[in-house]
Amino acid sequence: MSEQNSKVTDAAADALKPNNFLRTIIERDLEQGLGGERRWAGQPGDAAAHAAAPLDAAKIRTRFPPEPNGYLHIGHAKSICLNFGLARDYGGECHLRFDDTNPEKEEQEYVDAIKEMVAWLGWRWDVKQDHSTGSNLYYASNYFDFMYRAAEYLIEAGLAYVDEQTPEDMRANRGDFTTPGTNSPFRDRTPAENLARFREMRDGTHADGAMVLRAKIDMASPNINMRDPALYRIRRAHHHNTGDKWCIYPMYTYAHPIEDALERITHSICTLEFEDQRPFYDWLLARLAEGGLLAQPLPHQYEFGRLNLSYVVTSKRKLRQLVEEGHVQSWDDPRMPTLVGMRRRGYTPQSIRAMVESTGVTKQNAWIDYSVLDGCLRADLEGQAPRAMAVIEPLKLKLTNYAEVFGSLEHRDPCSAPAHPHHAELGQRSFSFGPELWIEREDFLEVPVKGYQRLFPGNKVRLKAGHVVECTGCEKNEAGAITAVLATVVPDTKSGTPGADAIKVKGVITWVAAHEAVPVEFRLYDRLFTVPQPGAGEADFLTEINPQSLRITQGFVEPSLKSVSPEARFQFERHGYFVADRVDHRAEAPVFNKITGLRDGWGK
Ligand code: ATP
Ligand code: MG
């Protein structure tokens, strides 16, 4: 990531200062001292590990805790920017923690992809407040030993028991919102019996699912999450980090608070659906602190509303379905709201950060209109993307008096235009004029409609940064389709020469000379869904896929784009913003993706 990138975004974030109740909480906490002295041993650890350590140089600690079971999407960008952004703004540190406590479906491939995308967004997990080296990259599976020890402690303290009820009985005995639960017949076993059973669970004596370890809290609690939640289950599965060491794995609701506490997180920020888990989060940490296992002050959980983007789905299950059933080509298909997909589509990290930062943080699950993202992209690229001419649906334009005007058909008339209209320092683009040019098919009509100012027989237009031409007719094939437009050059009308304005024309069109046009593939992307909230109500989201979400054309770009790098972005005059595809683009076979148009034309 470049220095400059982060400056642009920081300035944008400051200017907007959107509603963010978490800032208020953090400022209050910092004023009040965060509940006591907070020591930090330089790495995660239990109470003993932190006890003799110096005071934490980081004023706050936040974390982004993805489960490495899929690719990050635009919703995750919200959480990433929030956690890393708050740490940056308040002199803190943000941990990148892989929440890899679930052995199934977790893979190294996802770990690598997640790290790459967090870095691409411009965030670093290795910047420390005390300037020490090292990184805040952590894996929850490294805490399995502690989690196991904590479970034994809870058993010994009479706060947990092994339950051998069948899953059906367990469900039935949980009660519901109106009925309190019923105590398990195994609830009153002695700590010694529970400890023995739990060790058998660990040692592989019992079958998968035969029993679970549960917290002993209150089966009549109005909060169902407090009715003796499960802490450990038996699951014989290979884990990507710990291999076959364990056949019992902690439940997410047990593991997550412990991960936060070992890492000395101060503000554990999560999405709203975890609100009902907060009482258990607090209960568990308070018990383990009382037992001397975890250091005070303990982390606190705060919930915020998820980000939902219109015309997009962000459920991992649905995204997987789109890929696996072939509705899109891959996880990084430029129509996907995955960060890899959005990157390939051409969205800049700055535009994504500006979008999520401008939408604030609230207690409601917000729907953000997709046009907000496109607006952020245009705002980012408008001032910096080089301009170029491209012909997306080509039609040949033949200049029938070329040899008379220029002396010979072989003559090439040099033309130029600024790379950016407001940034002279970006230099000039050079190209040339010749007897045959490519123009857009839509720039010619044999019979003009009212108000049409482009090419039709008898009309004059300016070829941008070139000459004025007068249309004289067209050529057709046997089927009657137009194969070329015919025109004559109006002498002494070259852009930038004294005579250029002598002839007034209403239309200006873009073009590329056939002799030097670079053939390219254009991938014209549009929204993947036709409705703002795919799958809402009864609808099957798959039936709401936009059949026109991808159109491919073979066209041309001007010669200045002959050898651009993948991910180079341009504004193609009048067409919009494009990027050289980071996967398929080759100098000898260029591919440009349409990111978005010049203005919001969707639905109009
Ligand atoms: P899963 O259903 O697999 O748990 P998830 O979207 O919660 O999916 P995680 O990898 O657990 O995926 O998410 C990492 C973090 O990103 C979590 O803290 C989660 O709350 C946050 N997050 C996920 N989706 C959004 C969203 N749409 N808006 C804001 N934060 C989100
Ligand atoms: Mg999750």
XYZ file of C-alpha atoms and ligand atoms in Angstrom:
636
model
C 0.000 0.000 0.000
C 1.342 3.455 -0.697
C 1.664 6.354 1.722
C -0.384 8.482 -0.574
C -3.295 6.073 -0.644
C -3.771 6.081 3.077
C -3.525 9.874 3.226
C -6.322 10.304 0.743
C -8.546 8.035 2.774
C -7.660 9.516 6.131
C -8.549 12.965 4.857
C -11.830 11.649 3.463
C -12.670 9.940 6.748
C -11.915 13.076 8.735
C -14.027 15.241 6.475
C -17.008 12.971 6.852
C -16.765 11.999 10.531
C -19.898 9.918 10.236
C -22.086 8.900 13.106
C -20.121 6.380 15.124
C -21.330 5.571 18.635
C -18.255 3.426 19.195
C -16.072 6.525 19.165
C -18.139 7.970 21.960
C -17.724 4.789 23.990
C -13.977 4.604 23.398
C -13.460 8.266 24.283
C -15.401 7.772 27.500
C -13.415 4.623 28.310
C -10.097 6.329 27.672
C -11.104 9.166 29.969
C -12.121 6.751 32.707
C -9.023 4.581 32.401
C -10.482 1.395 30.899
C -11.163 -0.268 34.215
C -7.644 -0.349 35.632
C -4.047 -0.980 34.690
C -3.737 -3.104 31.621
C -0.523 -5.041 31.198
C 0.600 -6.678 27.996
C 3.287 -9.306 27.725
C 3.909 -8.569 24.055
C 1.887 -11.584 23.041
C -1.382 -13.220 24.059
C -1.415 -15.020 27.360
C -3.217 -15.858 30.584
C -3.224 -13.830 33.821
C 0.184 -15.139 34.891
C 1.774 -14.254 31.572
C 0.604 -10.652 31.714
C 1.010 -10.102 35.474
C 4.661 -9.073 35.448
C 4.494 -7.376 32.038
C 4.783 -3.628 31.438
C 1.722 -1.462 30.921
C 0.295 -1.829 27.450
C 1.640 0.852 25.096
C -1.440 0.422 22.940
C -4.254 2.607 24.261
C -6.917 0.258 22.975
C -6.905 -3.157 21.334
C -9.421 -4.228 18.735
C -9.456 -7.249 16.457
C -10.775 -8.452 13.152
C -11.575 -12.136 13.705
C -12.459 -13.876 10.420
C -13.177 -17.560 10.265
C -10.937 -18.898 7.470
C -13.795 -20.722 5.763
C -14.369 -18.486 2.752
C -13.420 -15.316 0.969
C -13.925 -11.882 2.458
C -16.755 -9.771 1.077
C -17.764 -6.137 1.208
C -19.472 -6.662 4.584
C -16.173 -7.780 6.062
C -14.574 -4.593 4.734
C -16.856 -2.735 7.110
C -15.616 -4.710 10.076
C -11.981 -4.462 8.944
C -12.067 -0.695 8.454
C -13.941 -0.195 11.690
C -11.567 -2.214 13.850
C -8.339 -1.094 12.211
C -9.616 2.472 11.887
C -10.534 2.818 15.565
C -7.173 1.386 16.630
C -5.376 3.865 14.360
C -7.429 6.832 15.536
C -7.029 6.142 19.261
C -3.387 5.109 19.471
C -4.249 1.434 19.649
C -3.510 -1.769 17.815
C -5.740 -4.040 15.830
C -5.155 -7.770 15.761
C -5.778 -9.933 12.757
C -7.006 -13.111 14.382
C -8.008 -16.216 12.507
C -10.921 -17.682 14.365
C -9.997 -21.204 13.382
C -11.558 -23.212 16.175
C -13.880 -25.122 13.867
C -11.896 -27.903 12.180
C -14.269 -28.322 9.255
C -14.080 -26.198 6.128
C -11.108 -24.164 7.230
C -8.214 -23.968 4.844
C -4.842 -22.337 4.350
C -6.043 -21.000 1.000
C -8.549 -18.797 2.849
C -6.004 -17.681 5.431
C -3.705 -16.446 2.654
C -6.520 -14.775 0.736
C -7.773 -12.976 3.851
C -4.320 -11.632 4.710
C -3.861 -10.441 1.153
C -7.166 -8.580 1.149
C -6.681 -6.881 4.534
C -3.304 -5.630 3.301
C -4.804 -4.606 -0.040
C -7.335 -2.470 1.800
C -4.334 -0.700 3.271
C -4.293 -2.039 6.840
C -1.348 -3.442 8.730
C -1.368 -5.804 11.666
C 2.344 -5.427 12.359
C 2.423 -1.793 13.453
C 2.950 -1.619 17.194
C 2.510 1.344 19.487
C 5.686 0.605 21.427
C 7.597 0.440 18.109
C 8.624 -3.102 18.852
C 8.767 -5.445 15.934
C 6.581 -8.461 15.533
C 3.063 -8.787 14.414
C -0.452 -8.925 15.756
C -1.332 -11.902 13.620
C -2.907 -14.612 15.739
C -4.612 -17.976 15.424
C -7.322 -18.930 17.882
C -6.305 -22.590 17.567
C -3.073 -21.705 19.364
C -5.216 -21.153 22.450
C -6.710 -24.666 22.529
C -4.530 -25.684 25.478
C -5.675 -22.719 27.513
C -9.296 -23.288 26.553
C -9.034 -26.862 27.716
C -7.448 -25.808 31.022
C -10.184 -23.195 31.507
C -12.812 -25.876 30.946
C -11.265 -28.090 33.610
C -11.245 -25.113 35.940
C -14.963 -24.489 35.346
C -15.676 -28.154 36.054
C -13.697 -28.080 39.280
C -15.456 -24.895 40.358
C -18.833 -26.554 39.802
C -19.570 -24.284 36.848
C -19.628 -26.879 34.083
C -20.811 -30.449 33.582
C -20.763 -33.205 31.018
C -24.207 -33.789 29.605
C -25.060 -37.142 28.040
C -28.587 -36.339 26.966
C -29.347 -37.037 23.335
C -29.324 -33.958 21.118
C -33.126 -34.291 20.831
C -33.600 -34.307 24.608
C -31.209 -31.441 24.977
C -33.201 -29.405 22.492
C -36.514 -30.292 24.093
C -35.245 -29.506 27.581
C -33.975 -26.103 26.555
C -37.493 -24.667 26.560
C -38.290 -21.663 24.401
C -39.079 -17.996 24.721
C -42.187 -18.635 26.811
C -41.210 -21.856 28.626
C -38.243 -22.183 30.957
C -35.855 -25.074 30.338
C -35.623 -28.286 32.366
C -32.480 -29.374 34.152
C -30.570 -32.238 32.610
C -30.498 -35.457 34.671
C -26.683 -35.195 34.413
C -26.558 -31.668 35.819
C -25.812 -32.624 39.417
C -22.864 -34.887 38.897
C -19.901 -34.107 41.137
C -16.943 -32.160 39.786
C -14.846 -35.293 40.077
C -17.262 -37.303 37.927
C -17.458 -34.480 35.382
C -13.694 -34.143 35.240
C -13.258 -37.848 34.621
C -15.872 -37.812 31.869
C -14.420 -34.685 30.254
C -10.980 -36.280 30.174
C -12.520 -39.334 28.528
C -14.032 -37.023 25.946
C -10.592 -35.563 25.292
C -8.959 -38.997 25.175
C -11.307 -40.294 22.527
C -13.203 -42.770 24.688
C -16.601 -41.618 23.418
C -18.173 -41.339 20.010
C -18.693 -38.037 18.201
C -21.816 -36.362 19.551
C -22.177 -38.765 22.497
C -21.907 -35.963 25.076
C -21.012 -32.325 25.461
C -19.539 -30.124 28.139
C -22.001 -27.456 29.232
C -21.758 -24.398 31.435
C -23.914 -24.649 34.560
C -25.769 -21.359 34.683
C -29.568 -21.229 34.738
C -32.027 -23.349 32.741
C -34.780 -20.860 33.566
C -32.943 -17.768 32.322
C -35.077 -15.545 30.089
C -32.022 -15.410 27.793
C -31.892 -18.811 26.134
C -28.144 -18.401 25.564
C -27.706 -18.568 29.335
C -29.504 -21.935 29.649
C -26.364 -23.988 30.167
C -24.721 -23.351 26.777
C -22.465 -26.014 25.303
C -18.734 -25.375 25.681
C -17.107 -28.417 24.071
C -18.192 -31.097 21.654
C -16.592 -34.319 20.439
C -15.599 -34.137 16.804
C -12.981 -36.342 15.219
C -11.715 -34.010 12.552
C -8.311 -33.012 11.286
C -7.448 -29.412 12.078
C -5.260 -27.377 9.703
C -3.087 -26.145 12.583
C -3.294 -28.721 15.364
C -3.661 -31.789 13.148
C -5.138 -34.755 15.018
C -4.136 -33.616 18.494
C -7.726 -32.929 19.519
C -10.959 -34.800 19.115
C -12.889 -32.256 21.162
C -13.335 -28.707 19.943
C -14.595 -25.607 21.775
C -17.863 -23.982 20.707
C -17.597 -20.539 19.157
C -19.428 -18.857 22.032
C -16.941 -20.301 24.502
C -13.839 -19.739 22.410
C -14.415 -16.199 21.274
C -14.476 -14.401 24.644
C -11.385 -16.320 25.721
C -9.543 -15.344 22.535
C -10.369 -11.711 23.206
C -9.227 -11.899 26.815
C -5.927 -13.665 26.087
C -5.178 -10.995 23.496
C -6.112 -8.218 25.930
C -8.696 -6.824 23.540
C -10.368 -3.784 25.064
C -13.255 -3.319 22.634
C -14.586 -6.482 21.053
C -16.726 -5.210 18.218
C -19.158 -7.541 16.515
C -22.389 -7.519 14.567
C -25.830 -7.233 16.136
C -26.748 -10.898 16.073
C -24.299 -11.433 18.941
C -26.124 -9.078 21.280
C -27.862 -11.950 23.086
C -24.512 -13.647 23.573
C -23.085 -10.743 25.538
C -24.362 -11.946 28.960
C -22.568 -15.260 28.454
C -19.453 -13.472 27.192
C -19.375 -11.464 30.428
C -20.294 -14.428 32.623
C -17.533 -16.622 31.247
C -14.777 -14.025 31.460
C -15.789 -12.960 34.968
C -15.660 -16.585 36.175
C -12.246 -17.222 34.614
C -10.902 -13.966 36.066
C -12.208 -14.914 39.517
C -10.354 -18.192 39.158
C -7.157 -16.284 38.420
C -6.894 -17.601 34.866
C -7.523 -14.326 33.037
C -6.171 -10.873 33.755
C -8.287 -7.852 34.588
C -9.494 -5.573 33.105
C -11.562 -7.807 30.850
C -12.673 -7.060 27.282
C -16.154 -5.757 26.552
C -18.316 -6.630 23.613
C -20.091 -3.960 21.543
C -22.476 -4.642 18.685
C -23.085 -2.636 15.514
C -25.360 -3.045 12.504
C -24.112 -5.098 9.552
C -23.447 -3.473 6.241
C -25.725 -4.611 3.444
C -25.191 -3.366 -0.066
C -28.143 -3.222 -2.437
C -28.070 -5.523 -5.496
C -25.569 -7.744 -3.705
C -25.699 -10.839 -1.504
C -23.139 -11.229 1.281
C -24.125 -14.524 2.821
C -21.179 -16.913 2.526
C -23.601 -19.733 1.715
C -25.155 -17.840 -1.182
C -21.797 -16.695 -2.512
C -20.602 -20.284 -2.473
C -23.732 -21.345 -4.345
C -23.108 -18.713 -7.043
C -19.621 -20.096 -7.619
C -20.333 -23.799 -7.249
C -23.412 -23.762 -9.488
C -21.601 -21.759 -12.145
C -23.696 -18.581 -12.030
C -20.385 -16.745 -11.931
C -16.989 -18.033 -12.995
C -15.048 -17.951 -9.739
C -14.703 -16.361 -6.323
C -12.879 -13.485 -7.977
C -15.425 -13.060 -10.761
C -15.666 -9.275 -11.179
C -19.411 -9.409 -10.444
C -18.880 -10.957 -7.019
C -19.039 -8.759 -3.889
C -16.017 -10.618 -2.562
C -13.034 -8.341 -2.061
C -11.050 -10.400 -4.581
C -13.907 -9.952 -7.047
C -14.226 -6.243 -6.397
C -10.491 -5.803 -6.771
C -10.548 -7.619 -10.084
C -13.517 -5.540 -11.195
C -11.316 -2.498 -10.639
C -12.619 -0.955 -7.425
C -9.791 0.773 -5.599
C -9.087 0.129 -1.914
C -9.643 3.855 -1.362
C -13.124 3.698 -2.861
C -14.106 0.761 -0.658
C -12.712 2.418 2.447
C -14.417 5.693 1.639
C -17.711 3.870 1.117
C -17.665 1.957 4.384
C -16.344 4.923 6.340
C -18.919 7.322 4.928
C -21.786 5.057 5.945
C -21.169 5.379 9.672
C -21.721 2.869 12.437
C -25.143 2.410 13.924
C -27.225 -0.018 15.905
C -29.368 -0.827 12.853
C -28.547 -3.186 10.012
C -28.222 -0.631 7.222
C -28.843 -1.061 3.509
C -26.456 1.043 1.493
C -27.290 1.782 -2.096
C -24.805 0.379 -4.555
C -24.544 3.789 -6.213
C -22.733 5.050 -3.097
C -19.869 2.691 -3.898
C -19.749 3.761 -7.540
C -19.805 7.398 -6.416
C -16.770 6.735 -4.197
C -14.989 5.059 -7.086
C -15.618 7.989 -9.423
C -14.511 10.448 -6.746
C -11.275 8.493 -6.365
C -10.521 7.973 -10.066
C -11.810 11.227 -11.563
C -8.718 13.178 -10.541
C -6.118 10.521 -11.317
C -7.155 8.017 -13.988
C -5.522 8.756 -17.359
C -7.961 9.378 -20.174
C -7.931 7.358 -23.364
C -10.117 6.637 -26.361
C -11.649 3.227 -26.793
C -14.120 1.852 -29.312
C -16.258 -0.796 -27.719
C -18.564 -1.781 -30.588
C -16.541 -0.934 -33.648
C -17.761 0.203 -37.053
C -15.340 1.229 -39.821
C -15.300 4.854 -40.947
C -13.715 5.386 -44.393
C -12.517 8.848 -45.339
C -12.958 8.941 -49.099
C -11.049 12.183 -49.772
C -8.098 11.357 -47.513
C -5.463 11.207 -50.248
C -6.573 14.545 -51.697
C -6.490 16.319 -48.334
C -3.273 14.788 -46.975
C -1.408 14.150 -50.257
C -1.370 10.336 -49.955
C -3.191 7.410 -48.368
C 0.031 6.513 -46.563
C 0.235 9.839 -44.754
C -0.313 9.631 -40.979
C -1.415 12.870 -39.424
C -0.095 13.191 -35.845
C -2.627 14.093 -33.146
C -2.363 14.488 -29.396
C -4.478 15.021 -26.296
C -3.731 15.460 -22.598
C -3.607 12.293 -20.500
C -5.782 14.151 -17.983
C -7.691 17.382 -18.623
C -6.675 18.924 -15.277
C -3.259 17.395 -14.715
C -0.787 18.641 -17.299
C 1.977 16.845 -15.398
C 0.532 13.526 -16.559
C 1.670 14.490 -20.065
C 0.239 14.090 -23.544
C -0.992 11.025 -25.409
C 0.039 10.738 -29.043
C -1.882 8.979 -31.768
C -2.443 9.556 -35.442
C -5.116 10.029 -38.043
C -5.450 7.865 -41.132
C -7.846 7.030 -43.982
C -9.715 4.352 -42.038
C -10.862 4.751 -38.462
C -12.894 2.783 -35.944
C -15.910 4.524 -34.478
C -18.749 3.324 -32.249
C -21.543 1.578 -34.103
C -24.065 3.786 -32.305
C -22.412 6.915 -33.727
C -23.967 6.402 -37.149
C -27.638 6.351 -38.149
C -28.681 6.116 -41.753
C -31.883 7.920 -40.840
C -31.314 10.153 -37.806
C -33.808 10.297 -34.966
C -34.834 13.688 -33.635
C -32.000 15.424 -31.822
C -29.306 13.011 -33.111
C -26.116 14.954 -33.699
C -23.653 12.280 -34.645
C -22.973 10.792 -38.080
C -25.749 10.619 -40.665
C -25.584 11.494 -44.341
C -25.043 15.236 -44.739
C -24.019 15.890 -41.109
C -20.637 17.070 -39.857
C -19.045 15.966 -36.581
C -15.702 16.453 -34.917
C -13.543 13.416 -34.338
C -12.254 14.233 -30.903
C -8.687 15.640 -30.936
C -8.746 15.122 -34.732
C -10.538 16.629 -37.692
C -14.090 17.501 -38.690
C -15.648 15.016 -41.115
C -18.838 15.122 -43.149
C -20.819 11.930 -43.551
C -21.677 10.958 -47.111
C -23.303 7.542 -46.707
C -22.485 3.955 -45.835
C -21.653 0.536 -47.239
C -23.804 -2.528 -46.664
C -23.415 -6.252 -47.146
C -25.823 -8.486 -49.010
C -27.987 -8.884 -45.960
C -28.373 -5.117 -45.731
C -26.240 -4.699 -42.606
C -24.043 -1.622 -42.428
C -20.371 -2.573 -42.828
C -18.736 0.866 -43.074
C -19.585 4.542 -42.862
C -18.335 6.892 -45.566
C -17.247 10.465 -44.944
C -14.978 13.205 -46.208
C -12.431 15.140 -44.174
C -13.141 18.873 -43.973
C -9.704 20.453 -44.633
C -8.033 22.752 -42.070
C -10.213 21.715 -39.129
C -7.670 19.868 -37.000
C -8.199 20.339 -33.256
C -5.745 22.819 -31.803
C -4.972 24.550 -35.121
C -6.098 28.137 -35.841
C -8.797 27.076 -38.337
C -10.283 24.418 -36.058
C -13.214 26.482 -34.885
C -14.070 27.979 -38.284
C -16.662 25.278 -38.765
C -19.169 24.812 -35.963
C -20.376 21.244 -35.347
C -22.730 19.969 -32.686
C -21.441 16.433 -32.336
C -18.061 15.174 -31.122
C -17.306 11.460 -31.352
C -14.447 9.246 -30.209
C -12.374 7.128 -32.576
C -9.207 5.114 -33.010
C -7.300 4.946 -36.303
C -7.452 1.472 -37.851
C -3.732 1.400 -38.711
C -2.677 1.640 -35.071
C -5.719 0.474 -33.105
C -4.883 -2.060 -30.385
C -7.406 -4.920 -30.502
C -8.788 -5.675 -27.047
C -11.520 -7.590 -25.297
C -13.967 -5.527 -23.289
C -15.834 -7.183 -20.432
C -18.825 -5.013 -19.713
C -20.086 -5.802 -16.248
C -23.339 -4.787 -14.726
C -25.034 -5.631 -11.442
C -25.378 -9.314 -10.726
C -28.967 -8.989 -9.522
C -31.951 -7.129 -10.904
C -33.509 -6.281 -7.539
C -32.097 -4.249 -4.644
C -32.563 -6.984 -2.039
C -31.979 -10.330 -3.748
C -33.764 -13.198 -2.062
C -35.956 -10.933 0.077
C -39.326 -12.321 1.102
C -40.232 -15.530 -0.681
C -37.983 -14.990 -3.666
C -35.204 -17.388 -4.635
C -32.196 -15.133 -5.148
C -31.067 -17.237 -8.099
C -34.166 -16.231 -10.074
C -33.171 -12.597 -9.607
C -29.822 -12.853 -11.350
C -29.365 -10.200 -14.028
C -29.007 -12.077 -17.353
C -27.114 -9.076 -18.750
C -24.555 -8.880 -15.984
C -21.743 -9.601 -18.450
C -21.423 -8.648 -22.104
C -18.172 -9.234 -23.945
C -17.138 -7.284 -27.026
C -14.057 -7.179 -29.217
C -13.003 -3.591 -29.834
C -10.023 -1.281 -29.896
C -8.083 1.154 -27.746
C -5.673 3.875 -28.748
C -1.972 2.999 -29.173
C -0.889 4.681 -25.928
C -2.431 1.678 -24.170
C -0.379 -0.869 -26.066
C 1.470 -2.225 -23.054
C -0.270 -1.356 -19.810
C 0.087 -3.426 -16.665
C -2.693 -5.504 -15.166
C -4.768 -3.388 -12.769
C -3.966 -0.119 -14.597
C -7.121 1.999 -14.555
C -8.353 4.431 -17.200
C -11.239 6.628 -17.997
C -12.300 5.746 -21.524
C -13.797 8.958 -22.789
C -17.593 8.881 -22.607
C -17.686 5.158 -21.665
C -16.578 5.172 -18.065
C -13.861 3.688 -15.889
C -12.037 0.542 -16.947
C -9.245 -1.606 -15.570
C -6.838 -4.024 -17.236
C -7.972 -7.390 -15.881
C -5.513 -8.587 -13.258
C -5.899 -12.230 -14.204
C -6.391 -12.444 -17.980
C -4.839 -9.251 -19.342
C -1.735 -9.790 -21.506
C 0.208 -7.267 -23.561
C -0.479 -9.414 -26.644
C -4.130 -10.028 -25.701
C -5.412 -7.096 -23.649
C -8.579 -7.425 -21.557
C -10.331 -4.449 -19.997
C -13.105 -4.694 -17.414
C -15.697 -2.004 -17.089
C -15.745 -0.832 -13.479
C -18.569 1.672 -13.767
C -19.942 4.358 -16.050
C -19.230 8.062 -15.829
C -22.432 8.783 -13.988
C -25.116 6.794 -12.272
C -27.262 5.625 -15.167
C -28.723 2.558 -13.545
C -32.468 2.124 -13.495
C -32.954 5.215 -15.656
P -20.168 -16.938 8.970
O -21.604 -17.105 8.676
O -19.311 -17.924 8.253
O -19.818 -16.769 10.433
P -19.408 -14.185 8.781
O -19.826 -13.262 7.711
O -19.812 -13.911 10.183
O -19.855 -15.567 8.258
P -16.696 -14.235 9.759
O -15.464 -14.699 9.089
O -17.083 -14.879 11.031
O -17.855 -14.358 8.690
O -16.661 -12.655 9.935
C -15.562 -11.941 10.425
C -16.051 -10.639 10.989
O -16.684 -9.846 9.994
C -17.062 -10.842 12.103
O -16.694 -10.042 13.200
C -18.366 -10.416 11.487
O -19.228 -9.895 12.456
C -17.924 -9.346 10.479
N -18.893 -9.209 9.386
C -19.327 -10.170 8.556
N -20.250 -9.696 7.708
C -20.416 -8.385 7.992
C -21.246 -7.325 7.478
N -22.103 -7.548 6.473
N -21.136 -6.101 8.013
C -20.272 -5.884 9.010
N -19.475 -6.813 9.555
C -19.537 -8.058 9.070
Mg -19.075 -15.379 11.892
